Short mmCIF file of C-alpha atoms and ligand atoms in Angstrom, two decimals:
data_model
loop_
_atom_site.label_atom_id
_atom_site.label_comp_id
_atom_site.label_asym_id
_atom_site.label_seq_id
_atom_site.Cartn_x
_atom_site.Cartn_y
_atom_site.Cartn_z
CA MET A 970 3.21 20.06 19.68
CA ARG A 971 5.04 16.75 19.96
CA LYS A 972 7.85 16.27 17.44
CA PRO A 973 7.30 13.03 15.46
CA PHE A 974 9.82 10.27 16.07
CA VAL A 975 10.73 7.48 13.66
CA ALA A 976 12.98 4.73 15.07
CA GLY A 977 14.46 1.79 13.21
CA ASN A 978 15.18 -1.38 15.17
CA TRP A 979 17.59 -3.52 13.14
CA LYS A 980 17.38 -6.36 15.69
CA MET A 981 20.01 -9.12 15.15
CA ASN A 982 20.38 -8.32 11.44
CA THR A 983 23.06 -6.88 9.13
CA ASN A 984 26.82 -7.47 9.19
CA GLY A 985 29.84 -5.16 9.20
CA HIS A 986 29.38 -4.32 5.54
CA THR A 987 25.58 -4.15 5.22
CA SER A 988 25.12 -2.11 8.41
CA VAL A 989 27.39 0.66 7.09
CA ASP A 990 25.89 0.40 3.61
CA LEU A 991 22.39 0.86 5.04
CA ALA A 992 23.56 3.80 7.16
CA ASP A 993 25.23 5.39 4.12
CA ARG A 994 22.01 5.09 2.13
CA LEU A 995 19.99 6.64 4.93
CA ALA A 996 22.49 9.46 5.37
CA SER A 997 22.40 10.32 1.69
CA GLY A 998 18.62 9.92 1.45
CA SER A 999 16.52 13.02 1.30
CA VAL A 1000 15.89 13.25 5.01
CA GLU A 1001 17.84 16.37 5.83
CA SER A 1002 14.76 18.56 5.86
CA ALA A 1003 13.07 15.88 7.96
CA GLY A 1004 15.75 16.23 10.62
CA HIS A 1005 14.32 19.53 11.76
CA THR A 1006 10.78 18.29 12.08
CA VAL A 1007 11.20 14.58 12.87
CA THR A 1008 13.49 12.78 15.31
CA VAL A 1009 15.08 9.83 13.51
CA ALA A 1010 17.16 7.14 15.23
CA VAL A 1011 18.41 3.72 14.21
CA PHE A 1012 19.21 0.87 16.57
CA PRO A 1013 21.85 -1.41 15.03
CA PRO A 1014 23.39 -4.40 16.81
CA PHE A 1015 25.88 -3.32 19.53
CA VAL A 1016 28.95 -4.34 17.54
CA TYR A 1017 28.08 -2.08 14.61
CA LEU A 1018 27.00 0.98 16.60
CA GLN A 1019 30.26 2.85 16.21
CA ALA A 1020 30.62 2.21 12.49
CA VAL A 1021 26.98 3.13 11.87
CA GLY A 1022 27.36 6.26 14.00
CA LYS A 1023 30.36 7.27 11.90
CA ALA A 1024 28.49 6.67 8.65
CA LEU A 1025 25.58 8.82 9.91
CA ASN A 1026 27.82 11.59 11.17
CA GLY A 1027 26.69 14.92 9.72
CA SER A 1028 23.21 13.59 8.92
CA SER A 1029 20.13 14.25 11.03
CA ILE A 1030 19.89 10.58 12.05
CA THR A 1031 21.09 9.55 15.47
CA ILE A 1032 21.92 6.13 16.98
CA GLY A 1033 20.53 4.11 19.84
CA ALA A 1034 21.13 0.71 21.41
CA GLN A 1035 18.67 -2.18 21.43
CA ASP A 1036 19.29 -2.85 25.11
CA VAL A 1037 21.45 -1.73 28.03
CA TYR A 1038 22.42 -3.09 31.45
CA PHE A 1039 21.67 -1.16 34.62
CA GLU A 1040 24.93 -1.65 36.53
CA GLN A 1041 27.71 0.88 36.02
CA ASP A 1042 30.59 -1.57 35.57
CA GLY A 1043 32.00 -4.78 36.99
CA ALA A 1044 31.55 -8.53 36.70
CA PHE A 1045 28.53 -8.68 34.36
CA THR A 1046 29.83 -10.79 31.51
CA GLY A 1047 28.26 -9.98 28.18
CA GLU A 1048 26.49 -6.84 29.32
CA ILE A 1049 26.92 -3.24 28.08
CA SER A 1050 26.61 -0.21 30.38
CA VAL A 1051 25.04 3.19 29.86
CA SER A 1052 28.42 4.94 30.01
CA MET A 1053 29.83 2.62 27.31
CA LEU A 1054 26.94 3.54 25.05
CA LYS A 1055 27.32 7.25 25.79
CA ASP A 1056 31.03 6.91 25.14
CA ILE A 1057 30.44 5.83 21.54
CA GLY A 1058 27.82 8.48 20.80
CA CYS A 1059 24.53 6.72 21.57
CA ASN A 1060 21.62 8.94 22.49
CA TYR A 1061 18.80 6.44 22.89
CA CYS A 1062 18.22 2.87 24.06
CA LEU A 1063 15.28 0.50 23.81
CA CYS A 1064 14.14 -0.96 27.14
CA GLY A 1065 11.79 -3.93 27.40
CA HIS A 1066 11.40 -4.66 23.70
CA SER A 1067 8.91 -7.52 23.32
CA GLU A 1068 11.61 -9.89 22.11
CA ARG A 1069 13.57 -9.22 25.28
CA ARG A 1070 10.44 -9.69 27.38
CA HIS A 1071 9.16 -12.82 25.66
CA VAL A 1072 12.23 -14.49 24.14
CA ILE A 1073 14.89 -13.57 26.71
CA GLY A 1074 12.47 -13.43 29.66
CA GLU A 1075 12.98 -9.88 30.98
CA LYS A 1076 10.54 -8.82 33.69
CA ASP A 1077 9.16 -5.37 34.49
CA GLU A 1078 11.43 -4.94 37.51
CA LEU A 1079 14.59 -5.42 35.44
CA ILE A 1080 13.23 -3.18 32.69
CA ASN A 1081 12.57 -0.46 35.27
CA LYS A 1082 16.19 -0.69 36.46
CA LYS A 1083 17.37 -0.27 32.87
CA VAL A 1084 15.07 2.72 32.22
CA THR A 1085 16.24 4.35 35.45
CA ALA A 1086 19.94 3.71 34.81
CA ALA A 1087 19.63 5.03 31.26
CA ILE A 1088 18.10 8.32 32.42
CA ASN A 1089 20.55 8.72 35.27
CA GLY A 1090 23.43 8.24 32.82
CA GLY A 1091 22.06 10.60 30.17
CA LEU A 1092 20.60 8.10 27.69
CA LEU A 1093 17.02 8.56 26.49
CA PRO A 1094 15.06 5.32 26.97
CA ILE A 1095 12.23 4.07 24.78
CA LEU A 1096 10.09 1.92 27.06
CA CYS A 1097 8.35 -0.74 24.95
CA VAL A 1098 5.01 -2.13 26.09
CA GLY A 1099 2.33 -4.27 24.49
CA GLU A 1100 0.02 -7.22 24.91
CA LEU A 1101 0.15 -10.79 23.59
CA LEU A 1102 -2.57 -11.98 21.20
CA GLU A 1103 -4.27 -14.07 23.89
CA GLU A 1104 -4.26 -11.06 26.21
CA ARG A 1105 -5.96 -8.94 23.54
CA LYS A 1106 -8.50 -11.67 22.89
CA ALA A 1107 -9.21 -11.83 26.63
CA SER A 1108 -9.71 -8.01 26.69
CA GLN A 1109 -6.65 -7.60 28.93
CA THR A 1110 -4.79 -5.07 26.76
CA ASN A 1111 -5.34 -2.10 29.09
CA GLU A 1112 -4.50 -4.14 32.15
CA VAL A 1113 -1.22 -5.44 30.65
CA VAL A 1114 -0.18 -2.05 29.35
CA THR A 1115 -1.02 -0.41 32.69
CA ARG A 1116 1.20 -2.87 34.54
CA GLN A 1117 4.08 -2.47 32.07
CA VAL A 1118 3.89 1.35 32.11
CA LYS A 1119 3.51 1.66 35.90
CA GLU A 1120 6.25 -0.85 36.70
CA GLY A 1121 8.52 0.32 33.89
CA LEU A 1122 8.36 3.92 35.13
CA ALA A 1123 8.34 3.15 38.88
CA GLY A 1124 10.28 5.66 40.94
CA LEU A 1125 10.74 8.22 38.14
CA ASN A 1126 9.88 11.79 39.05
CA ASP A 1127 8.47 14.41 36.65
CA GLU A 1128 11.89 15.56 35.52
CA LYS A 1129 13.04 12.03 34.70
CA LEU A 1130 9.82 11.15 32.91
CA ALA A 1131 10.59 13.97 30.47
CA ALA A 1132 13.47 11.83 29.12
CA VAL A 1133 11.19 8.90 28.30
CA THR A 1134 9.51 7.85 25.06
CA ILE A 1135 6.95 5.03 25.18
CA ALA A 1136 6.48 2.57 22.31
CA TYR A 1137 3.20 0.66 22.17
CA GLU A 1138 3.96 -2.55 20.30
CA PRO A 1139 1.25 -5.20 20.35
CA VAL A 1140 3.23 -8.44 20.36
CA TRP A 1141 0.89 -10.05 17.83
CA ALA A 1142 1.80 -7.33 15.31
CA ILE A 1143 5.58 -7.48 15.63
CA GLY A 1144 7.27 -9.13 12.68
CA THR A 1145 4.03 -10.87 11.72
CA GLY A 1146 2.80 -8.64 8.90
CA LEU A 1147 -0.34 -8.02 10.99
CA THR A 1148 -0.68 -4.36 11.87
CA ALA A 1149 -2.99 -2.85 14.43
CA THR A 1150 -5.54 -0.69 12.65
CA PRO A 1151 -4.99 3.04 13.15
CA GLN A 1152 -8.08 2.99 15.41
CA GLN A 1153 -6.75 0.12 17.52
CA ALA A 1154 -3.42 1.93 17.89
CA GLN A 1155 -5.13 5.24 18.73
CA GLU A 1156 -7.29 3.60 21.41
CA VAL A 1157 -4.29 2.22 23.29
CA HIS A 1158 -2.18 5.35 22.80
CA ASP A 1159 -5.00 7.47 24.18
CA PHE A 1160 -5.28 5.07 27.11
CA ILE A 1161 -1.53 5.29 27.82
CA ARG A 1162 -1.56 9.11 27.61
CA LYS A 1163 -4.44 9.27 30.09
CA LEU A 1164 -2.58 6.85 32.34
CA ILE A 1165 0.47 9.14 32.31
CA GLY A 1166 -1.88 12.01 33.17
CA GLN A 1167 -3.09 10.09 36.23
CA MET A 1168 0.41 9.01 37.26
CA TYR A 1169 2.02 12.44 36.69
CA ASN A 1170 0.09 15.40 35.33
CA GLU A 1171 -1.66 16.66 32.22
CA ARG A 1172 1.33 18.65 30.96
CA LEU A 1173 3.62 15.61 30.97
CA ALA A 1174 0.88 13.47 29.44
CA GLN A 1175 0.62 15.91 26.55
CA GLU A 1176 4.39 16.13 26.14
CA ILE A 1177 5.39 12.46 26.20
CA ARG A 1178 5.87 10.83 22.80
CA ILE A 1179 4.10 7.52 22.25
CA LEU A 1180 5.24 5.53 19.21
CA TYR A 1181 3.43 2.63 17.58
CA GLY A 1182 5.35 -0.48 16.53
CA GLY A 1183 4.20 -3.63 14.75
CA SER A 1184 4.66 -4.28 11.02
CA ALA A 1185 4.78 -0.58 10.17
CA LYS A 1186 5.68 0.01 6.53
CA PRO A 1187 5.47 2.75 3.88
CA GLY A 1188 1.92 1.68 2.98
CA ASN A 1189 0.46 2.14 6.48
CA ALA A 1190 2.82 4.69 8.08
CA ALA A 1191 0.86 7.83 7.19
CA ASP A 1192 -2.47 6.37 8.34
CA LEU A 1193 -1.01 5.25 11.67
CA MET A 1194 0.70 8.59 12.27
CA SER A 1195 -2.43 10.54 11.34
CA GLN A 1196 -3.93 9.43 14.64
CA GLU A 1197 -3.94 12.12 17.29
CA ASP A 1198 -1.95 10.19 19.89
CA VAL A 1199 0.41 8.29 17.57
CA ASP A 1200 3.59 10.38 17.64
CA GLY A 1201 5.72 8.21 15.41
CA LEU A 1202 6.75 4.65 14.66
CA LEU A 1203 9.17 2.04 15.94
CA VAL A 1204 9.96 0.08 12.80
CA GLY A 1205 11.57 -3.36 12.64
CA GLY A 1206 11.63 -5.19 9.31
CA ALA A 1207 10.99 -2.15 7.11
CA SER A 1208 13.90 -0.27 8.70
CA LEU A 1209 16.31 -2.72 7.04
CA LYS A 1210 15.39 -1.41 3.60
CA ALA A 1211 16.70 2.12 3.07
CA ASP A 1212 13.98 3.12 0.61
CA ASP A 1213 11.20 1.89 2.89
CA PHE A 1214 12.63 3.55 5.98
CA LEU A 1215 13.16 6.84 4.11
CA ALA A 1216 9.56 6.67 2.88
CA ILE A 1217 8.35 6.18 6.45
CA ILE A 1218 10.41 9.18 7.59
CA GLN A 1219 8.90 11.26 4.80
CA ALA A 1220 5.43 10.19 5.93
CA ALA A 1221 6.22 11.71 9.33
CA VAL A 1222 7.40 15.09 8.00
C1 PEP B 714 10.05 -3.94 16.32
O1 PEP B 714 11.07 -4.60 16.21
O2 PEP B 714 9.94 -3.18 17.29
C2 PEP B 714 9.00 -4.07 15.32
C3 PEP B 714 7.91 -3.34 15.45
O3 PEP B 714 9.20 -4.95 14.28
P1 PEP B 714 8.35 -5.04 12.91
O4 PEP B 714 8.22 -3.65 12.37
O5 PEP B 714 9.17 -5.93 12.01
O6 PEP B 714 7.02 -5.62 13.25
#
């Protein structure tokens, strides 16, 4: 049985006050029982990670970073290393979020270096994959996702794969209010799981958690997570509202 996972990506939102306020509301929300049955993590902006981590201390919610750099230290102005994130209590990091791929221009090779460095340094990466609208319309979804999964996981052995979560996030559904139907999500999740089975083995394919992301909200969370291969949600906009995020966590319990 795969433990459900609900992740909240705050993107470049909140400030010093609202980030802690949101964390306080989540910590005091009724998610304690959920902690045993659902993994819950929030991904605030780098500069608020420590304060949010402190506010969540003692709750079942953990923190992750929205990105990470693959080098250990040195002259990489503006970048943040795995050990820095570990140092302040981070457990997870997103790698290859669609906004980093399509706004910042990250390529699969760089994303693979980040995934690898995260695992080697003890951070649990969430590898984000997903097709553009024109790619879906051209029936290229499986092809795009195959490339992103294969290149994102290149060089990882069985043991290292066990540290990875995959998030399928169709780009056309992120922040647009358009959600993949539960069936559309299930189809791609099933495809990714089978791909992992071919690349590794059936046991690892059954163990790896595959989250859906793209305009998830309280009203569609349960339906999406009822699908056999949808193991949880990566939530953007709705994770900025404590009540909505708590409702999504409850839907995963
Ligand atoms: C995301 O940021 O990964 C995301 C899925 O955003 P939203 O829920 O706002 O579509």
